[in-house]
Amino acid sequence: MEPPVRLASTGTIIHGVSVGEVLGVSTLAEARLIAGESGLGRIVQRLNVMEVPDILAWVKPHELLLTTGYPLRNTPQSLGRLVADLDERGLAALAIKLGRYVDELPGDMVEQADRLGFPLILLPNDVGFDDILNQVLTDILNRQAAVLARAEEAHRALVQVVLAGGGLREVAAEVAQLLDVSVAVVDGAGAVLATAGPAEHVAALRESISHEGPPARAARTPARTPAKAALAPARAGTAGRGREFASVPVLAGGHHHGRIVAYSASTAIRDSDVGILERAATVAALVVTRQEAVNAVESKYRADFLRDVLTGRAGTAERINGRARAFGWDLSRPVTVLVAELDPDGDERSAQDRLVACWTAAVRRHDRRGAVAGFSHEVVAVIDAALDAARVAKDAAAAFADLPPATFSTGTSRPSPGADALPEAYAQALKAARVGRQLHGPGAVAHFDQLGVYRLLSLVNDTDELHAFVRETLGPLAADDDAENADLRRTLHVLLETNLNVAETARRLHFHYNTLRYRIGKLERMLGNFTDDPHLRLNLTLALHVLRMRGI
């Protein structure tokens, strides 16, 4: 939702008086409205006197234009177009003296003013422009001073709320009291964070917010019932007439954190009230920024503690369980560890924070006492072993899906009986995530117990020895620098997978039977007589598995 729009004008005056109020000053007691009665709510912020024929080059929005008609005396045919030109430039009204230079206004000019809601005012001949200027400008400046004083008072009250440690609820309550309205603070997703005001009015406000939909959508046409009126911003031409609803954004650090919405069931919300709402939004931004700073510190403490637990540096089980309870975690029960790692080729910097948020929300939905924290390249969750870990991972992935093209792979450990066994469970989950990605590609969800022979291979800490075994067993087929050798390795893999079924291997590889027999002979010259040696076949199979796990 965009903030209420005000038509800009030059100078520092941003508030004014309506045309109807201008007609109430003493110098205009004898003035008469000729046309444009529907535009009496237009706001006058400035006054100008029409002294030259090309006045359109000098007028500004929200001006009350005074004239004797002198510049128009020789061009009466231009009067019909003058109203449309002035209205197009955002003027508030035109006040004219008749009889001296212009005897009467053309009928089409009056009709056009009525159609556009542009006030035409007939001035008394005995009133000087200087008297009108002095009185109206004095009223405008007094109104400006009153509005600014009220806004400053409201700002001090709102800042005091924050200095006293108040949050969004207290800010909403202060705004509701200052403006005598109902108030709701809404986050960026459209969820109501805090409300204030009479219960029935707050209910109407909530209904309006729910009917409006997400903030990114265009404002709908207001409905007849107040509860379903769209929270549309004020538009040029409606300024000063007020509205039932008003909405301003809460911005902090260049980010949109939501909005503050106000609803008045009795008096209309005016532009001066919107100004106070904007100040309240600034104060709300301070509250949001303060809370984010607190959350960041708490998140760092949680992450540091969980990292110490998972690496075995957190102390005794009793100490771990005591500190965990302070964070709302229960690590004394049987638990499962899940590790979510961002897959390569994604924008890791922008995706990591989102990954933490999605996993935090998913764990909170399934296990209120579960632990979750974000590390530099991964997110770790510790949840009740009785829960379906795959479902938790699926929920997190569904929430993360709106941030393409980034994906993440998830690994799940065996159930861990308590805090002492968490380092081992963490290592299992980490290996499951990385092996699962190698075997199944990005976005994989793998359980440590489902890795089969890869689980055993992943437990070998000396990876250099594994790679040496691959080179000794496969020889030239271990390298990818030769396309023919890579093709022969593919043939060997399918042969071993089909238990040396030549016909089935030929079918899978789309080879002629004789071509495959030739390839088998070539492979045996390179690797040995594997068709008759089961031990060699086992070594070749293990070497191919290790090669497939390259990079783990």
Coordinates of C-alpha atoms in Angstrom, one line a residue:
M1 CA 0.0 0.0 0.0
E2 CA 1.4 3.3 -1.0
P3 CA 1.3 6.3 1.3
P4 CA -1.5 8.9 0.8
V5 CA -0.6 11.1 -2.1
R6 CA -0.5 14.9 -1.7
L7 CA -0.3 17.1 -4.8
A8 CA 3.0 18.9 -4.4
S9 CA 3.3 22.7 -4.3
T10 CA 6.2 25.0 -3.9
G11 CA 7.3 26.6 -0.7
T12 CA 7.0 25.1 2.8
I13 CA 3.3 25.3 3.2
I14 CA 1.8 21.8 3.1
H15 CA -1.5 22.5 4.8
G16 CA -4.2 25.0 4.0
V17 CA -7.9 25.8 4.2
S18 CA -10.8 24.6 2.0
V19 CA -12.4 26.9 -0.5
G20 CA -15.6 26.7 1.6
E21 CA -13.6 28.0 4.6
V22 CA -12.1 30.8 2.5
L23 CA -15.6 32.0 1.7
G24 CA -16.3 32.3 5.4
V25 CA -13.7 35.1 6.1
S26 CA -15.1 38.5 6.8
T27 CA -13.7 40.2 3.7
L28 CA -15.6 37.7 1.5
A29 CA -18.9 37.9 3.4
E30 CA -20.6 39.4 0.3
A31 CA -18.8 37.1 -2.2
R32 CA -21.1 34.7 -4.2
L33 CA -20.4 31.2 -5.5
I34 CA -21.3 31.2 -9.2
A35 CA -20.4 27.6 -10.1
G36 CA -18.4 24.5 -9.0
E37 CA -20.1 23.9 -5.6
S38 CA -18.9 20.3 -5.6
G39 CA -15.3 21.6 -5.4
L40 CA -15.7 23.6 -2.1
G41 CA -13.5 21.0 -0.4
R42 CA -10.5 21.9 -2.6
I43 CA -7.6 23.1 -0.5
V44 CA -6.1 26.6 -0.8
Q45 CA -2.5 26.8 0.2
R46 CA -1.5 29.9 -1.8
L47 CA -3.0 33.0 -3.4
N48 CA -2.1 34.6 -6.7
V49 CA -3.3 37.6 -8.7
M50 CA -4.0 37.4 -12.4
E51 CA -2.3 40.4 -14.0
V52 CA -1.1 39.1 -17.4
P53 CA -2.8 37.2 -20.2
D54 CA -0.4 34.3 -20.0
I55 CA -1.1 33.6 -16.4
L56 CA -1.0 29.8 -16.9
A57 CA 2.7 29.9 -17.0
W58 CA 2.8 31.3 -13.4
V59 CA 0.1 29.4 -11.5
K60 CA 0.8 26.6 -9.1
P61 CA -1.3 23.8 -7.5
H62 CA -3.7 24.7 -4.6
E63 CA -3.8 28.4 -5.5
L64 CA -6.8 30.7 -5.2
L65 CA -6.5 32.9 -8.3
L66 CA -7.8 36.5 -7.9
T67 CA -8.6 38.7 -11.0
T68 CA -10.4 41.8 -12.1
G69 CA -10.7 40.4 -15.6
Y70 CA -8.3 43.0 -17.0
P71 CA -6.1 40.5 -18.8
L72 CA -9.2 38.9 -20.4
R73 CA -11.0 42.0 -21.5
N74 CA -9.9 41.7 -25.2
T75 CA -10.1 37.9 -25.4
P76 CA -13.5 36.9 -24.1
Q77 CA -13.4 33.8 -26.3
S78 CA -10.6 32.3 -24.2
L79 CA -12.8 32.3 -21.0
G80 CA -14.4 29.0 -21.9
R81 CA -11.1 27.2 -22.0
L82 CA -9.6 29.0 -19.0
V83 CA -11.5 26.8 -16.4
A84 CA -10.2 23.6 -17.9
D85 CA -6.7 24.9 -18.0
L86 CA -6.7 26.0 -14.4
D87 CA -8.3 22.8 -13.2
E88 CA -5.7 20.8 -15.1
R89 CA -3.0 22.6 -13.3
G90 CA -4.5 21.8 -9.9
L91 CA -5.8 25.3 -8.9
A92 CA -8.2 25.5 -6.0
A93 CA -10.6 28.2 -7.4
L94 CA -10.9 31.4 -9.4
A95 CA -12.3 34.6 -7.8
I96 CA -13.2 37.4 -10.2
K97 CA -14.6 41.0 -10.1
L98 CA -17.2 41.7 -12.8
G99 CA -18.4 44.9 -14.3
R100 CA -15.3 46.9 -14.9
Y101 CA -13.4 44.8 -17.5
V102 CA -15.6 41.8 -18.0
D103 CA -19.4 42.2 -17.7
E104 CA -20.4 38.6 -17.3
L105 CA -19.0 35.1 -17.5
P106 CA -19.9 33.0 -20.6
G107 CA -22.5 30.3 -20.0
D108 CA -20.2 27.5 -21.3
M109 CA -17.5 28.6 -18.7
V110 CA -20.0 28.3 -15.9
E111 CA -21.2 24.9 -17.2
Q112 CA -17.7 23.6 -17.4
A113 CA -16.9 24.8 -13.9
D114 CA -19.9 22.9 -12.5
R115 CA -18.9 19.8 -14.5
L116 CA -15.3 19.9 -13.2
G117 CA -16.2 20.9 -9.6
F118 CA -14.0 24.0 -10.1
P119 CA -15.3 26.9 -7.9
L120 CA -16.0 30.2 -9.6
I121 CA -16.4 33.0 -7.0
L122 CA -17.9 36.5 -7.7
L123 CA -16.0 39.1 -5.6
P124 CA -17.6 42.2 -4.2
N125 CA -16.3 45.3 -6.0
D126 CA -15.5 47.2 -2.8
V127 CA -13.1 44.6 -1.4
G128 CA -9.4 45.1 -2.1
F129 CA -7.2 42.2 -3.1
D130 CA -4.8 43.1 -0.3
D131 CA -7.5 42.6 2.3
I132 CA -8.3 39.1 0.9
L133 CA -4.7 38.2 0.7
N134 CA -4.0 39.2 4.3
Q135 CA -6.9 37.5 5.8
V136 CA -6.7 34.2 3.8
L137 CA -2.9 33.9 4.2
T138 CA -3.2 34.6 7.9
D139 CA -5.8 31.8 8.2
I140 CA -3.5 29.5 6.2
L141 CA -0.5 30.2 8.3
N142 CA -2.4 29.8 11.5
R143 CA -3.7 26.5 10.3
Q144 CA -0.2 25.5 9.2
A145 CA 1.2 26.5 12.6
A146 CA -1.6 24.6 14.5
V147 CA -1.1 21.4 12.4
L148 CA 2.7 21.6 12.9
A149 CA 2.3 22.1 16.6
R150 CA -0.1 19.2 16.8
A151 CA 2.3 17.0 14.8
E152 CA 5.2 18.0 16.9
E153 CA 3.3 17.2 20.1
A154 CA 2.3 13.8 18.6
H155 CA 5.9 13.1 17.6
R156 CA 7.2 13.8 21.1
A157 CA 4.5 11.5 22.6
L158 CA 5.4 8.7 20.2
V159 CA 9.1 9.0 20.8
Q160 CA 8.5 8.9 24.5
V161 CA 6.7 5.6 24.0
V162 CA 9.8 4.2 22.3
L163 CA 12.2 5.6 24.9
A164 CA 10.1 4.0 27.6
G165 CA 10.6 0.6 26.0
G166 CA 7.2 0.4 24.3
G167 CA 6.6 -1.7 21.2
L168 CA 4.2 -1.7 18.3
R169 CA 1.2 -2.3 20.5
E170 CA 2.0 0.9 22.6
V171 CA 2.7 2.9 19.4
A172 CA -0.7 1.8 18.0
A173 CA -2.4 2.7 21.3
E174 CA -0.9 6.2 21.3
V175 CA -1.9 6.9 17.7
A176 CA -5.5 5.7 18.4
Q177 CA -5.7 8.1 21.4
L178 CA -4.1 11.1 19.5
L179 CA -6.4 10.8 16.5
D180 CA -9.4 9.2 18.0
V181 CA -9.3 6.4 15.5
S182 CA -8.8 2.6 15.4
V183 CA -5.3 1.6 14.4
A184 CA -3.7 -1.6 13.1
V185 CA 0.0 -2.3 12.5
V186 CA 0.4 -4.8 9.6
D187 CA 3.6 -6.5 8.5
G188 CA 4.9 -7.0 5.0
A189 CA 2.9 -10.2 4.5
G190 CA -0.4 -8.6 5.6
A191 CA -0.5 -10.1 9.1
V192 CA -1.8 -7.8 11.8
L193 CA 0.9 -7.3 14.5
A194 CA -0.9 -4.9 16.8
T195 CA -4.2 -3.1 17.1
A196 CA -5.8 -0.3 19.3
G197 CA -9.3 1.2 19.5
P198 CA -12.8 0.0 20.2
A199 CA -13.3 -3.7 19.6
E200 CA -16.1 -3.2 16.9
H201 CA -14.0 -0.7 15.0
V202 CA -10.9 -2.9 15.2
A203 CA -13.0 -5.7 13.8
A204 CA -14.0 -3.6 10.9
L205 CA -10.4 -2.6 10.3
R206 CA -9.3 -6.2 10.3
E207 CA -12.0 -7.1 7.8
S208 CA -11.0 -4.3 5.5
I209 CA -7.3 -5.4 5.7
S210 CA -8.3 -9.0 4.9
H211 CA -10.5 -7.9 2.0
E212 CA -7.7 -5.8 0.6
G213 CA -5.3 -8.6 0.2
P214 CA -1.5 -8.4 0.0
P215 CA 0.0 -4.9 0.0
A216 CA 1.5 -5.4 -3.5
R217 CA -1.9 -5.5 -5.2
A218 CA -3.6 -2.4 -6.5
A219 CA -6.2 -0.8 -4.3
R220 CA -9.7 -1.8 -5.0
T221 CA -12.7 0.4 -5.5
P222 CA -14.2 1.2 -2.1
A223 CA -17.3 -0.7 -1.3
R224 CA -20.5 0.8 0.2
T225 CA -20.0 -0.7 3.6
P226 CA -17.2 0.8 5.8
A227 CA -15.9 -2.6 6.8
K228 CA -15.1 -3.5 3.2
A229 CA -13.8 -0.1 2.0
A230 CA -10.4 -0.4 0.3
L231 CA -7.5 1.2 2.1
A232 CA -6.8 3.5 -0.8
P233 CA -4.5 6.5 -0.6
A234 CA -5.9 10.0 -0.8
R235 CA -5.9 11.3 -4.3
A236 CA -5.4 14.7 -5.7
G237 CA -8.7 16.6 -5.8
T238 CA -10.0 14.9 -2.6
A239 CA -7.6 16.5 -0.3
G240 CA -9.2 18.0 2.8
R241 CA -12.5 16.1 2.4
G242 CA -11.1 13.2 4.5
R243 CA -11.7 9.5 4.3
E244 CA -12.6 6.6 6.6
F245 CA -9.4 4.7 6.0
A246 CA -5.8 5.8 5.7
S247 CA -2.6 3.7 5.3
V248 CA 1.1 4.7 5.4
P249 CA 4.1 2.4 4.9
V250 CA 6.7 1.5 7.6
L251 CA 10.1 1.8 6.1
A252 CA 13.4 1.1 7.8
G253 CA 16.9 0.6 6.3
G254 CA 15.5 0.7 2.8
H255 CA 13.1 -2.2 3.5
H256 CA 9.3 -2.2 3.5
H257 CA 8.3 -3.7 6.9
G258 CA 4.6 -3.2 6.6
R259 CA 2.2 -0.3 7.2
I260 CA 0.0 1.5 9.8
V261 CA -3.7 1.6 8.9
A262 CA -6.2 3.8 10.6
Y263 CA -10.1 3.7 10.5
S264 CA -12.5 6.3 11.7
A265 CA -16.1 5.4 12.0
S266 CA -17.3 9.0 12.9
T267 CA -15.0 11.8 11.8
A268 CA -13.1 11.7 8.5
I269 CA -9.4 11.2 8.5
R270 CA -7.8 14.4 7.1
D271 CA -4.4 15.1 5.6
S272 CA -3.1 16.5 8.9
D273 CA -4.1 13.2 10.6
V274 CA -2.2 11.3 7.8
G275 CA 0.9 13.5 8.7
I276 CA 0.7 12.1 12.2
L277 CA 0.3 8.6 10.9
E278 CA 3.5 9.1 8.9
R279 CA 5.3 10.2 12.0
A280 CA 4.0 7.2 13.8
A281 CA 5.3 5.0 10.9
T282 CA 8.7 6.5 11.4
V283 CA 8.6 5.7 15.1
A284 CA 7.3 2.2 14.3
A285 CA 10.3 1.8 12.0
L286 CA 12.5 2.6 15.0
V287 CA 10.7 -0.1 17.0
V288 CA 11.2 -2.6 14.1
T289 CA 14.8 -1.8 13.7
R290 CA 15.4 -2.1 17.5
Q291 CA 13.7 -5.5 17.5
E292 CA 15.7 -6.7 14.5
A293 CA 18.9 -5.7 16.3
V294 CA 17.8 -7.6 19.4
N295 CA 16.8 -10.6 17.3
A296 CA 20.2 -10.5 15.5
V297 CA 22.1 -10.7 18.8
E298 CA 19.9 -13.4 20.1
S299 CA 20.2 -15.4 16.9
K300 CA 24.0 -15.1 17.1
Y301 CA 24.0 -16.4 20.7
R302 CA 21.7 -19.3 19.7
A303 CA 23.8 -20.2 16.7
D304 CA 27.1 -20.0 18.6
F305 CA 25.7 -22.3 21.4
L306 CA 24.2 -24.8 19.0
R307 CA 27.5 -24.9 17.0
D308 CA 29.4 -25.6 20.3
V309 CA 26.9 -28.4 21.1
L310 CA 27.2 -30.0 17.6
T311 CA 31.0 -29.9 17.7
G312 CA 31.3 -31.2 21.3
R313 CA 32.6 -28.0 22.9
A314 CA 29.5 -27.1 25.0
G315 CA 30.4 -29.0 28.1
T316 CA 28.5 -31.6 30.0
A317 CA 25.0 -32.8 29.1
E318 CA 23.6 -31.2 32.2
R319 CA 25.1 -27.8 31.2
I320 CA 23.9 -28.2 27.6
N321 CA 20.3 -29.0 28.7
G322 CA 20.2 -26.1 31.1
R323 CA 21.3 -23.5 28.6
A324 CA 19.0 -25.1 25.9
R325 CA 16.0 -24.7 28.1
A326 CA 16.8 -20.9 28.4
F327 CA 16.4 -20.8 24.6
G328 CA 13.2 -22.8 24.7
W329 CA 14.9 -25.9 23.3
D330 CA 14.6 -29.5 24.7
L331 CA 17.8 -31.4 23.8
S332 CA 17.5 -34.0 26.6
R333 CA 14.9 -36.1 24.7
P334 CA 15.6 -38.3 21.7
V335 CA 16.1 -36.0 18.7
T336 CA 16.9 -36.0 15.0
V337 CA 19.4 -33.6 13.4
L338 CA 18.7 -32.1 10.0
V339 CA 21.2 -30.1 8.0
A340 CA 20.1 -27.9 5.0
E341 CA 22.8 -26.7 2.7
L342 CA 22.4 -24.3 -0.2
D343 CA 23.2 -25.9 -3.5
P344 CA 25.9 -24.4 -5.6
D345 CA 25.3 -21.8 -8.3
G346 CA 22.7 -19.9 -6.2
D347 CA 23.0 -16.4 -4.9
E348 CA 24.1 -17.5 -1.4
R349 CA 24.2 -14.1 0.2
S350 CA 20.6 -13.3 -0.5
A351 CA 19.3 -16.8 0.0
Q352 CA 20.9 -17.7 3.3
D353 CA 18.8 -15.4 5.4
R354 CA 15.7 -16.6 3.6
L355 CA 16.7 -20.2 4.2
V356 CA 17.1 -19.6 8.0
A357 CA 13.6 -17.9 8.1
C358 CA 11.9 -20.8 6.2
W359 CA 13.5 -23.5 8.4
T360 CA 12.7 -21.5 11.6
A361 CA 9.1 -21.2 10.6
A362 CA 8.8 -24.9 9.6
V363 CA 10.4 -26.1 12.9
R364 CA 8.1 -23.9 15.0
R365 CA 5.1 -25.3 13.2
H366 CA 6.1 -28.9 14.0
D367 CA 8.1 -28.7 17.2
R368 CA 7.9 -25.7 19.5
R369 CA 10.8 -27.0 21.6
G370 CA 13.0 -27.8 18.6
A371 CA 16.3 -26.0 18.0
V372 CA 17.1 -24.2 14.8
A373 CA 20.0 -21.9 13.9
G374 CA 21.8 -20.6 10.8
F375 CA 25.5 -21.1 10.3
S376 CA 27.6 -19.5 7.5
H377 CA 26.7 -22.0 4.8
E378 CA 23.9 -24.2 6.3
V379 CA 20.9 -24.3 8.6
V380 CA 20.8 -26.9 11.4
A381 CA 17.6 -28.1 13.1
V382 CA 17.3 -30.5 16.0
I383 CA 13.7 -31.8 16.3
D384 CA 11.8 -34.5 18.2
A385 CA 12.9 -38.0 16.9
A386 CA 9.2 -39.0 16.8
L387 CA 8.4 -36.4 14.1
D388 CA 8.5 -37.0 10.4
A389 CA 11.8 -35.3 9.5
A390 CA 11.0 -35.5 5.7
R391 CA 7.8 -33.6 6.2
V392 CA 9.5 -30.8 8.1
A393 CA 12.1 -30.5 5.3
K394 CA 9.2 -30.5 2.7
D395 CA 7.5 -27.6 4.5
A396 CA 10.7 -25.6 4.6
A397 CA 11.3 -26.3 0.9
A398 CA 7.7 -25.2 0.0
A399 CA 8.3 -21.9 1.8
F400 CA 11.7 -21.5 0.1
A401 CA 10.3 -22.2 -3.3
D402 CA 9.3 -18.6 -4.0
L403 CA 13.0 -17.6 -4.2
P404 CA 14.2 -19.2 -7.4
P405 CA 16.7 -20.3 -8.7
A406 CA 18.2 -21.1 -5.3
T407 CA 17.7 -24.6 -3.9
F408 CA 19.0 -26.5 -0.9
S409 CA 19.7 -30.2 -0.1
T410 CA 18.8 -31.7 3.2
G411 CA 20.4 -34.5 5.2
T412 CA 18.8 -36.3 8.2
S413 CA 20.7 -38.2 10.9
R414 CA 19.8 -41.3 12.9
P415 CA 17.8 -40.7 16.1
S416 CA 20.1 -39.3 18.8
P417 CA 19.4 -40.4 22.4
G418 CA 20.5 -37.1 24.0
A419 CA 22.9 -34.1 24.0
D420 CA 26.1 -36.3 24.3
A421 CA 25.4 -38.0 20.9
L422 CA 24.5 -34.8 19.0
P423 CA 28.0 -34.3 17.4
E424 CA 27.8 -37.7 15.8
A425 CA 24.3 -37.1 14.6
Y426 CA 25.3 -33.7 13.2
A427 CA 28.2 -35.4 11.2
Q428 CA 25.7 -38.0 9.9
A429 CA 23.2 -35.3 8.7
L430 CA 26.0 -33.3 7.1
K431 CA 27.3 -36.3 5.2
A432 CA 23.7 -37.3 4.2
A433 CA 23.1 -33.8 2.7
R434 CA 26.3 -33.8 0.7
V435 CA 26.2 -37.4 -0.5
G436 CA 22.5 -37.0 -1.3
R437 CA 23.3 -34.0 -3.5
Q438 CA 26.0 -35.9 -5.3
L439 CA 23.7 -38.9 -6.0
H440 CA 20.4 -37.2 -6.7
G441 CA 21.3 -33.6 -7.6
P442 CA 20.2 -30.2 -6.1
G443 CA 17.2 -30.2 -3.8
A444 CA 17.9 -33.8 -2.6
V445 CA 16.5 -35.0 0.8
A446 CA 18.6 -37.9 2.1
H447 CA 18.6 -40.0 5.3
F448 CA 21.9 -41.3 6.6
D449 CA 20.6 -44.8 6.8
Q450 CA 19.5 -44.8 3.2
L451 CA 22.9 -44.1 1.7
G452 CA 23.8 -47.8 1.5
V453 CA 27.4 -48.3 0.5
Y454 CA 27.9 -44.6 0.2
R455 CA 27.4 -44.3 3.9
L456 CA 30.3 -46.7 4.5
L457 CA 32.5 -44.9 2.0
S458 CA 31.6 -41.5 3.6
L459 CA 32.9 -42.8 6.9
V460 CA 36.5 -43.1 5.5
N461 CA 38.2 -40.0 6.8
D462 CA 41.3 -40.4 4.6
T463 CA 40.0 -39.2 1.2
D464 CA 43.5 -39.3 -0.3
E465 CA 43.5 -43.1 0.3
L466 CA 40.1 -43.4 -1.4
H467 CA 41.3 -41.5 -4.4
A468 CA 44.5 -43.6 -4.6
F469 CA 42.3 -46.7 -4.5
V470 CA 40.3 -45.4 -7.5
R471 CA 43.4 -44.6 -9.5
E472 CA 44.9 -48.1 -8.8
T473 CA 41.7 -49.9 -9.6
L474 CA 40.4 -48.0 -12.7
G475 CA 43.8 -46.9 -14.1
P476 CA 43.2 -44.5 -17.1
L477 CA 39.4 -44.8 -16.6
A478 CA 39.7 -42.7 -13.4
A479 CA 40.3 -39.5 -15.3
D480 CA 37.8 -37.4 -17.3
D481 CA 40.4 -35.9 -19.6
D482 CA 39.8 -38.5 -22.4
A483 CA 36.3 -38.8 -23.8
E484 CA 36.9 -42.4 -24.9
N485 CA 37.9 -43.5 -21.5
A486 CA 34.9 -41.8 -19.9
D487 CA 32.7 -43.6 -22.4
L488 CA 34.4 -46.9 -21.5
R489 CA 33.8 -46.2 -17.8
R490 CA 30.1 -45.7 -18.5
T491 CA 30.1 -49.1 -20.3
L492 CA 31.8 -50.8 -17.3
H493 CA 29.3 -49.2 -14.9
V494 CA 26.3 -50.6 -16.8
L495 CA 27.9 -54.0 -17.2
L496 CA 28.5 -54.3 -13.4
E497 CA 25.0 -52.9 -12.7
T498 CA 23.4 -55.7 -14.9
N499 CA 25.6 -58.4 -13.4
L500 CA 27.5 -58.8 -16.7
N501 CA 24.2 -59.3 -18.7
V502 CA 25.6 -58.5 -22.2
A503 CA 22.2 -58.4 -23.9
E504 CA 20.7 -56.1 -21.3
T505 CA 23.8 -53.8 -21.3
A506 CA 23.7 -53.6 -25.1
R507 CA 20.0 -52.6 -24.9
R508 CA 20.6 -49.9 -22.3
L509 CA 23.6 -48.4 -24.1
H510 CA 22.0 -48.8 -27.6
F511 CA 25.0 -50.8 -28.8
H512 CA 25.2 -53.7 -31.2
Y513 CA 25.9 -57.0 -29.4
N514 CA 29.2 -57.4 -31.2
T515 CA 30.2 -53.8 -30.5
L516 CA 29.7 -54.5 -26.8
R517 CA 31.7 -57.7 -26.9
Y518 CA 34.6 -55.7 -28.5
R519 CA 34.3 -53.1 -25.7
I520 CA 34.4 -55.8 -23.0
G521 CA 37.6 -57.2 -24.4
K522 CA 39.2 -53.8 -24.4
L523 CA 38.1 -53.2 -20.8
E524 CA 39.6 -56.5 -19.7
R525 CA 42.9 -55.7 -21.4
M526 CA 43.0 -52.4 -19.4
L527 CA 41.6 -53.6 -16.0
G528 CA 42.0 -57.4 -15.9
N529 CA 39.8 -60.4 -16.3
F530 CA 36.8 -59.0 -14.3
T531 CA 34.3 -61.2 -16.0
D532 CA 35.7 -64.2 -14.2
D533 CA 37.0 -62.6 -11.0
P534 CA 34.3 -61.6 -8.5
H535 CA 36.8 -59.8 -6.2
L536 CA 37.9 -57.6 -9.1
R537 CA 34.3 -56.8 -9.9
L538 CA 33.8 -55.8 -6.3
N539 CA 36.8 -53.5 -6.4
L540 CA 35.7 -52.0 -9.7
T541 CA 32.2 -51.4 -8.3
L542 CA 33.6 -49.7 -5.2
A543 CA 36.0 -47.5 -7.2
L544 CA 33.1 -46.3 -9.4
H545 CA 31.1 -45.5 -6.3
V546 CA 34.0 -43.5 -4.8
L547 CA 34.4 -41.7 -8.2
R548 CA 30.7 -40.8 -8.1
M549 CA 31.2 -39.3 -4.7
R550 CA 34.0 -37.0 -5.9
G551 CA 34.1 -33.7 -4.0
I552 CA 32.6 -35.1 -0.8

